[in-house]
Amino acid sequence: MKKYCKNCDKTFKYECKTCAFCRKKVSDIKIDDKSLKKFLGVDDKNLARFKEIRKNTIAEAKRLNRKGRKIKALGISSSSRDINDTAQEDSNSEFLLKVALDQLKKLGVEVELIPLRKYNIQYCKACYSTTNTQCHFHCSCYPKGTPAGDDMTNILYDKILEADIILFATPVNNFKISTKMATFIDRCISLDGSLEPADPKNPKNKALNIKHTKFVEMMADQKIPGSGFLRRFMGKVAGIIVTGHEEGATMVISNLFMTLNHFGMIFPAWSNMYAMSSILYPTCSDRSIVRGEAYQEEVRMIANNTFKLAKDLRKRKV
């Protein structure tokens, strides 16, 4: 039996007599077809579709269990710098990321470098902010396999799903993560809970999607992965590599850590670092310092720690 507050239009999964928000009396909701159709204001066809999506998502959650397969790592490089482009220099953060990936490769991990500058990634349109199920997986703003699809939808989502470890490397750009990293992270919202569209022919049917969100919230069961919003980053191990001065680096790491942690990613001890030179040096003199052995050893430590945690997670039953 679920509880519902008509005043706040919120459902509750636990036994309560009053709403946690407005303190008004809550009512019971039965989880049977007749009650659900009345409560959600949907017909048999819509309710059947909601149930179908739930069934498909539970099946997807089972497929995402990667135990028994080789550990894979992605290195996400978000610098725009390229030796063949106008900067005429390659990226310091990407250099350190490659060192970390090389260390993981030595440990037997299958690795892949993803330089975001070489991919077409369009901006997120923030559908999620309307209601959870206005955002879909794969992203319905840039549909997979269509002329409107971009590289995030067509390529990168699937690579992320296959990864056990993801290392994020970014320079500090004006006290923040790079624009390319921000765009990439924003588009990752489709992996953080999004489902199939309730109406594939009209995926942005807001009224229906609001009802679908309520259905998912009511039917979610923490004991059944995929019964609610599927958090596809759950159980993946993260590491962060930043190049830039201390004030900006701490803001960048904090931003990435909070976002990725809310996505459900796991951080081992000593899983982030920032490489910096002195503000007294001109930036053209930073390279030899930022790429020095001391910082290379730090990123190797990140590689070792993320690998140990990913390996340990494989051994666990849950």
Tab-separated table of C-alpha atoms in Angstrom:
chain	number	residue	atom	x	y	z
A	1	MET	CA	0.000	0.000	0.000
A	2	LYS	CA	1.397	3.408	-1.008
A	3	LYS	CA	0.542	6.738	0.560
A	4	TYR	CA	-0.445	9.843	-1.367
A	5	CYS	CA	-0.763	13.530	-0.518
A	6	LYS	CA	-3.335	15.203	-2.749
A	7	ASN	CA	-2.242	18.663	-1.625
A	8	CYS	CA	1.430	18.178	-2.651
A	9	ASP	CA	0.739	15.594	-5.368
A	10	LYS	CA	3.402	13.309	-3.879
A	11	THR	CA	3.548	9.601	-3.208
A	12	PHE	CA	5.344	7.960	-0.284
A	13	LYS	CA	6.801	4.469	-0.068
A	14	TYR	CA	6.644	4.210	3.713
A	15	GLU	CA	3.857	4.073	6.245
A	16	CYS	CA	2.824	7.552	7.349
A	17	LYS	CA	-0.338	9.357	8.398
A	18	THR	CA	0.630	12.870	7.346
A	19	CYS	CA	2.596	14.335	4.443
A	20	ALA	CA	6.281	14.982	5.148
A	21	PHE	CA	5.975	18.323	3.318
A	22	CYS	CA	2.639	19.951	4.189
A	23	ARG	CA	1.691	17.772	7.210
A	24	LYS	CA	-1.804	17.179	5.846
A	25	LYS	CA	-3.421	13.757	6.013
A	26	VAL	CA	-2.380	11.276	3.338
A	27	SER	CA	-4.536	8.665	1.654
A	28	ASP	CA	-3.911	5.046	0.674
A	29	ILE	CA	-3.282	3.945	-2.914
A	30	LYS	CA	-3.754	0.340	-3.949
A	31	ILE	CA	-1.343	-1.048	-6.541
A	32	ASP	CA	-3.849	-2.853	-8.753
A	33	ASP	CA	-4.795	-2.037	-12.339
A	34	LYS	CA	-8.137	-0.474	-11.504
A	35	SER	CA	-6.682	1.766	-8.794
A	36	LEU	CA	-3.650	2.714	-10.880
A	37	LYS	CA	-5.733	3.724	-13.898
A	38	LYS	CA	-7.959	5.878	-11.725
A	39	PHE	CA	-5.086	7.462	-9.810
A	40	LEU	CA	-2.921	8.131	-12.871
A	41	GLY	CA	-5.778	9.016	-15.208
A	42	VAL	CA	-4.678	6.567	-17.930
A	43	ASP	CA	-6.374	3.885	-20.014
A	44	ASP	CA	-5.512	0.197	-20.432
A	45	LYS	CA	-3.147	0.913	-23.332
A	46	ASN	CA	-1.078	3.464	-21.402
A	47	LEU	CA	-0.909	1.321	-18.274
A	48	ALA	CA	0.202	-1.676	-20.337
A	49	ARG	CA	2.960	0.445	-21.902
A	50	PHE	CA	4.135	1.641	-18.467
A	51	LYS	CA	4.335	-1.991	-17.340
A	52	GLU	CA	6.163	-3.002	-20.508
A	53	ILE	CA	8.818	-0.333	-19.923
A	54	ARG	CA	9.224	-1.489	-16.325
A	55	LYS	CA	9.697	-5.092	-17.493
A	56	ASN	CA	12.233	-4.009	-20.136
A	57	THR	CA	14.160	-1.895	-17.632
A	58	ILE	CA	14.416	-4.751	-15.124
A	59	ALA	CA	15.776	-6.926	-17.953
A	60	GLU	CA	18.259	-4.177	-18.894
A	61	ALA	CA	19.473	-3.958	-15.291
A	62	LYS	CA	20.271	-7.676	-15.412
A	63	ARG	CA	22.185	-7.274	-18.676
A	64	LEU	CA	24.303	-4.496	-17.179
A	65	ASN	CA	25.807	-6.928	-14.654
A	66	ARG	CA	29.335	-7.252	-15.999
A	67	LYS	CA	30.665	-9.948	-13.656
A	68	GLY	CA	32.778	-12.531	-15.445
A	69	ARG	CA	33.829	-10.152	-18.218
A	70	LYS	CA	37.168	-8.372	-18.569
A	71	ILE	CA	37.462	-5.081	-16.690
A	72	LYS	CA	37.206	-2.116	-19.057
A	73	ALA	CA	38.258	1.491	-18.522
A	74	LEU	CA	37.400	4.689	-20.386
A	75	GLY	CA	39.519	7.809	-20.256
A	76	ILE	CA	37.425	10.915	-20.939
A	77	SER	CA	39.668	13.742	-22.159
A	78	SER	CA	37.860	17.061	-22.352
A	79	SER	CA	40.611	19.415	-23.461
A	80	SER	CA	40.228	21.253	-26.772
A	81	ARG	CA	43.993	21.523	-27.204
A	82	ASP	CA	45.489	19.610	-30.119
A	83	ILE	CA	48.961	19.756	-31.624
A	84	ASN	CA	47.400	19.831	-35.105
A	85	ASP	CA	45.020	22.685	-34.273
A	86	THR	CA	45.482	26.361	-33.488
A	87	ALA	CA	47.003	25.748	-30.031
A	88	GLN	CA	49.851	23.844	-31.732
A	89	GLU	CA	50.317	21.906	-28.486
A	90	ASP	CA	48.704	18.814	-27.090
A	91	SER	CA	46.876	18.706	-23.765
A	92	ASN	CA	48.583	18.360	-20.383
A	93	SER	CA	45.509	16.771	-18.796
A	94	GLU	CA	45.262	14.297	-21.662
A	95	PHE	CA	48.967	13.463	-21.309
A	96	LEU	CA	48.436	12.528	-17.651
A	97	LEU	CA	45.269	10.625	-18.536
A	98	LYS	CA	47.251	8.538	-21.016
A	99	VAL	CA	49.790	7.740	-18.286
A	100	ALA	CA	46.943	6.499	-16.065
A	101	LEU	CA	45.448	4.429	-18.896
A	102	ASP	CA	48.863	2.907	-19.637
A	103	GLN	CA	49.097	1.855	-15.992
A	104	LEU	CA	45.649	0.267	-16.128
A	105	LYS	CA	46.651	-1.553	-19.314
A	106	LYS	CA	49.673	-3.006	-17.487
A	107	LEU	CA	47.253	-4.300	-14.846
A	108	GLY	CA	45.318	-6.205	-17.508
A	109	VAL	CA	42.495	-3.706	-18.034
A	110	GLU	CA	41.058	-3.076	-21.502
A	111	VAL	CA	41.403	0.688	-21.996
A	112	GLU	CA	40.121	3.285	-24.445
A	113	LEU	CA	40.846	6.998	-24.708
A	114	ILE	CA	37.890	9.233	-25.615
A	115	PRO	CA	39.057	12.719	-26.736
A	116	LEU	CA	35.767	14.616	-26.634
A	117	ARG	CA	37.057	17.218	-29.118
A	118	LYS	CA	36.876	14.535	-31.814
A	119	TYR	CA	33.194	13.775	-31.198
A	120	ASN	CA	30.021	15.617	-32.147
A	121	ILE	CA	28.186	16.125	-28.844
A	122	GLN	CA	25.163	18.411	-28.862
A	123	TYR	CA	23.904	20.310	-25.839
A	124	CYS	CA	21.410	18.854	-23.375
A	125	LYS	CA	17.957	20.441	-23.681
A	126	ALA	CA	17.142	19.872	-19.989
A	127	CYS	CA	13.993	17.785	-20.573
A	128	TYR	CA	14.679	16.045	-17.247
A	129	SER	CA	13.818	19.262	-15.404
A	130	THR	CA	10.198	19.037	-16.620
A	131	THR	CA	9.641	15.525	-15.293
A	132	ASN	CA	11.938	12.500	-15.042
A	133	THR	CA	10.367	10.623	-17.929
A	134	GLN	CA	10.560	13.594	-20.316
A	135	CYS	CA	14.231	12.547	-20.657
A	136	HIS	CA	14.835	9.152	-22.248
A	137	PHE	CA	17.461	6.522	-22.899
A	138	HIS	CA	18.699	6.606	-25.514
A	139	CYS	CA	18.260	10.408	-25.688
A	140	SER	CA	15.088	11.199	-27.634
A	141	CYS	CA	16.253	14.748	-28.426
A	142	TYR	CA	18.967	13.254	-30.656
A	143	PRO	CA	17.455	9.863	-31.602
A	144	LYS	CA	19.914	7.022	-32.114
A	145	GLY	CA	20.368	5.864	-35.690
A	146	THR	CA	18.602	8.866	-37.211
A	147	PRO	CA	19.970	11.972	-39.003
A	148	ALA	CA	19.303	13.895	-35.777
A	149	GLY	CA	21.453	11.550	-33.699
A	150	ASP	CA	24.857	12.731	-32.493
A	151	ASP	CA	27.949	10.856	-31.311
A	152	MET	CA	26.775	10.855	-27.692
A	153	THR	CA	23.637	8.931	-28.624
A	154	ASN	CA	25.111	6.788	-31.378
A	155	ILE	CA	28.512	5.945	-29.876
A	156	LEU	CA	29.410	7.161	-26.398
A	157	TYR	CA	26.423	5.970	-24.342
A	158	ASP	CA	27.168	2.363	-25.296
A	159	LYS	CA	30.868	2.753	-24.468
A	160	ILE	CA	29.986	4.136	-21.034
A	161	LEU	CA	27.658	1.221	-20.336
A	162	GLU	CA	30.500	-1.225	-21.047
A	163	ALA	CA	33.002	0.520	-18.762
A	164	ASP	CA	33.815	-0.513	-15.189
A	165	ILE	CA	36.243	2.384	-14.609
A	166	ILE	CA	35.919	5.908	-15.997
A	167	LEU	CA	38.717	8.447	-15.582
A	168	PHE	CA	37.703	12.074	-16.181
A	169	ALA	CA	40.451	14.499	-17.248
A	170	THR	CA	39.891	18.219	-17.642
A	171	PRO	CA	41.868	21.444	-17.617
A	172	VAL	CA	40.673	24.324	-15.465
A	173	ASN	CA	38.853	26.814	-17.695
A	174	ASN	CA	37.914	29.984	-15.836
A	175	PHE	CA	37.647	28.178	-12.456
A	176	LYS	CA	35.439	25.423	-13.916
A	177	ILE	CA	35.477	22.216	-15.914
A	178	SER	CA	36.018	22.586	-19.649
A	179	THR	CA	33.050	23.371	-21.887
A	180	LYS	CA	33.373	19.978	-23.557
A	181	MET	CA	33.323	18.172	-20.213
A	182	ALA	CA	30.290	20.180	-19.100
A	183	THR	CA	28.410	19.280	-22.296
A	184	PHE	CA	29.384	15.613	-21.942
A	185	ILE	CA	28.332	15.458	-18.268
A	186	ASP	CA	25.020	17.202	-19.004
A	187	ARG	CA	24.201	14.638	-21.686
A	188	CYS	CA	25.047	11.822	-19.266
A	189	ILE	CA	21.755	12.622	-17.516
A	190	SER	CA	20.104	10.201	-19.977
A	191	LEU	CA	22.091	7.413	-18.294
A	192	ASP	CA	21.041	8.494	-14.817
A	193	GLY	CA	17.549	7.065	-14.516
A	194	SER	CA	16.012	7.700	-17.925
A	195	LEU	CA	13.747	5.079	-19.484
A	196	GLU	CA	12.133	4.294	-22.829
A	197	PRO	CA	9.518	6.854	-23.944
A	198	ALA	CA	5.958	6.016	-22.969
A	199	ASP	CA	4.869	7.125	-26.448
A	200	PRO	CA	7.639	6.344	-28.982
A	201	LYS	CA	5.799	8.306	-31.696
A	202	ASN	CA	5.566	11.383	-29.474
A	203	PRO	CA	8.317	11.023	-26.834
A	204	LYS	CA	7.875	14.583	-25.543
A	205	ASN	CA	4.205	14.091	-24.618
A	206	LYS	CA	4.539	16.008	-21.366
A	207	ALA	CA	1.131	15.143	-19.892
A	208	LEU	CA	1.693	11.407	-20.443
A	209	ASN	CA	5.283	11.577	-19.202
A	210	ILE	CA	4.205	13.190	-15.939
A	211	LYS	CA	1.809	10.270	-15.401
A	212	HIS	CA	4.592	7.829	-16.296
A	213	THR	CA	6.860	9.428	-13.694
A	214	LYS	CA	4.198	8.905	-11.025
A	215	PHE	CA	3.802	5.286	-12.090
A	216	VAL	CA	7.558	4.649	-11.835
A	217	GLU	CA	7.765	6.290	-8.421
A	218	MET	CA	4.883	4.163	-7.157
A	219	MET	CA	6.209	0.874	-8.547
A	220	ALA	CA	9.888	1.253	-7.648
A	221	ASP	CA	11.289	-1.425	-5.360
A	222	GLN	CA	14.862	-1.080	-4.087
A	223	LYS	CA	15.163	-4.869	-3.968
A	224	ILE	CA	14.528	-5.121	-7.732
A	225	PRO	CA	17.126	-3.267	-9.852
A	226	GLY	CA	15.460	-1.535	-12.776
A	227	SER	CA	12.008	-1.491	-11.199
A	228	GLY	CA	12.248	2.290	-10.913
A	229	PHE	CA	14.585	4.774	-12.590
A	230	LEU	CA	17.643	2.856	-13.793
A	231	ARG	CA	20.877	4.445	-12.540
A	232	ARG	CA	23.287	3.162	-15.178
A	233	PHE	CA	26.398	4.634	-13.520
A	234	MET	CA	25.771	2.675	-10.326
A	235	GLY	CA	28.788	0.574	-9.354
A	236	LYS	CA	31.167	2.164	-11.853
A	237	VAL	CA	34.458	3.405	-10.398
A	238	ALA	CA	35.593	6.989	-11.036
A	239	GLY	CA	38.860	8.903	-10.992
A	240	ILE	CA	39.509	12.604	-11.647
A	241	ILE	CA	42.593	14.229	-13.223
A	242	VAL	CA	42.823	18.028	-13.392
A	243	THR	CA	45.482	20.422	-14.616
A	244	GLY	CA	45.391	24.017	-13.436
A	245	HIS	CA	46.072	26.197	-10.436
A	246	GLU	CA	44.873	25.270	-6.980
A	247	GLU	CA	41.872	27.586	-6.583
A	248	GLY	CA	40.301	26.482	-9.865
A	249	ALA	CA	41.327	22.837	-9.475
A	250	THR	CA	39.554	22.443	-6.145
A	251	MET	CA	36.366	23.909	-7.625
A	252	VAL	CA	36.594	21.600	-10.648
A	253	ILE	CA	37.200	18.470	-8.561
A	254	SER	CA	34.357	19.377	-6.194
A	255	ASN	CA	32.002	19.914	-9.136
A	256	LEU	CA	32.876	16.603	-10.765
A	257	PHE	CA	32.883	14.665	-7.518
A	258	MET	CA	29.430	15.850	-6.465
A	259	THR	CA	27.902	15.235	-9.900
A	260	LEU	CA	29.441	11.794	-10.420
A	261	ASN	CA	28.660	10.757	-6.856
A	262	HIS	CA	25.009	11.660	-7.416
A	263	PHE	CA	25.134	9.595	-10.605
A	264	GLY	CA	26.033	6.668	-8.353
A	265	MET	CA	29.718	6.324	-9.214
A	266	ILE	CA	32.123	5.025	-6.570
A	267	PHE	CA	35.379	6.714	-5.594
A	268	PRO	CA	38.253	4.833	-3.941
A	269	ALA	CA	40.640	6.628	-1.614
A	270	TRP	CA	43.050	8.980	-3.427
A	271	SER	CA	41.124	8.959	-6.673
A	272	ASN	CA	41.607	12.588	-7.682
A	273	MET	CA	44.596	14.829	-8.300
A	274	TYR	CA	45.530	18.171	-9.793
A	275	ALA	CA	48.795	19.037	-11.491
A	276	MET	CA	49.915	22.636	-11.254
A	277	SER	CA	52.907	24.865	-11.727
A	278	SER	CA	53.664	28.151	-9.990
A	279	ILE	CA	51.747	31.273	-10.919
A	280	LEU	CA	55.170	32.879	-11.287
A	281	TYR	CA	55.847	30.824	-14.421
A	282	PRO	CA	54.439	31.795	-17.810
A	283	THR	CA	51.976	29.157	-18.993
A	284	CYS	CA	54.271	28.157	-21.870
A	285	SER	CA	56.767	26.995	-19.230
A	286	ASP	CA	54.256	24.874	-17.287
A	287	ARG	CA	54.467	21.766	-19.431
A	288	SER	CA	57.672	20.236	-18.107
A	289	ILE	CA	56.503	20.700	-14.516
A	290	VAL	CA	52.897	19.541	-14.942
A	291	ARG	CA	54.063	16.498	-16.909
A	292	GLY	CA	56.842	15.707	-14.450
A	293	GLU	CA	57.406	12.340	-12.801
A	294	ALA	CA	55.801	13.430	-9.512
A	295	TYR	CA	52.431	14.027	-11.182
A	296	GLN	CA	52.811	10.937	-13.362
A	297	GLU	CA	53.224	8.898	-10.197
A	298	GLU	CA	50.028	10.417	-8.791
A	299	VAL	CA	47.952	9.393	-11.798
A	300	ARG	CA	49.457	5.892	-11.681
A	301	MET	CA	48.250	5.737	-8.077
A	302	ILE	CA	44.746	6.739	-9.236
A	303	ALA	CA	44.907	3.945	-11.820
A	304	ASN	CA	45.988	1.415	-9.197
A	305	ASN	CA	43.304	2.466	-6.732
A	306	THR	CA	40.457	2.485	-9.241
A	307	PHE	CA	41.545	-0.947	-10.507
A	308	LYS	CA	41.661	-2.433	-6.998
A	309	LEU	CA	38.153	-1.178	-6.236
A	310	ALA	CA	36.731	-2.358	-9.581
A	311	LYS	CA	38.304	-5.779	-9.015
A	312	ASP	CA	36.913	-5.950	-5.490
A	313	LEU	CA	33.410	-5.010	-6.676
A	314	ARG	CA	33.517	-7.922	-9.128
A	315	LYS	CA	33.956	-10.331	-6.207
A	316	ARG	CA	30.910	-9.097	-4.305
A	317	LYS	CA	27.550	-10.818	-4.661
A	318	VAL	CA	25.572	-7.587	-4.795
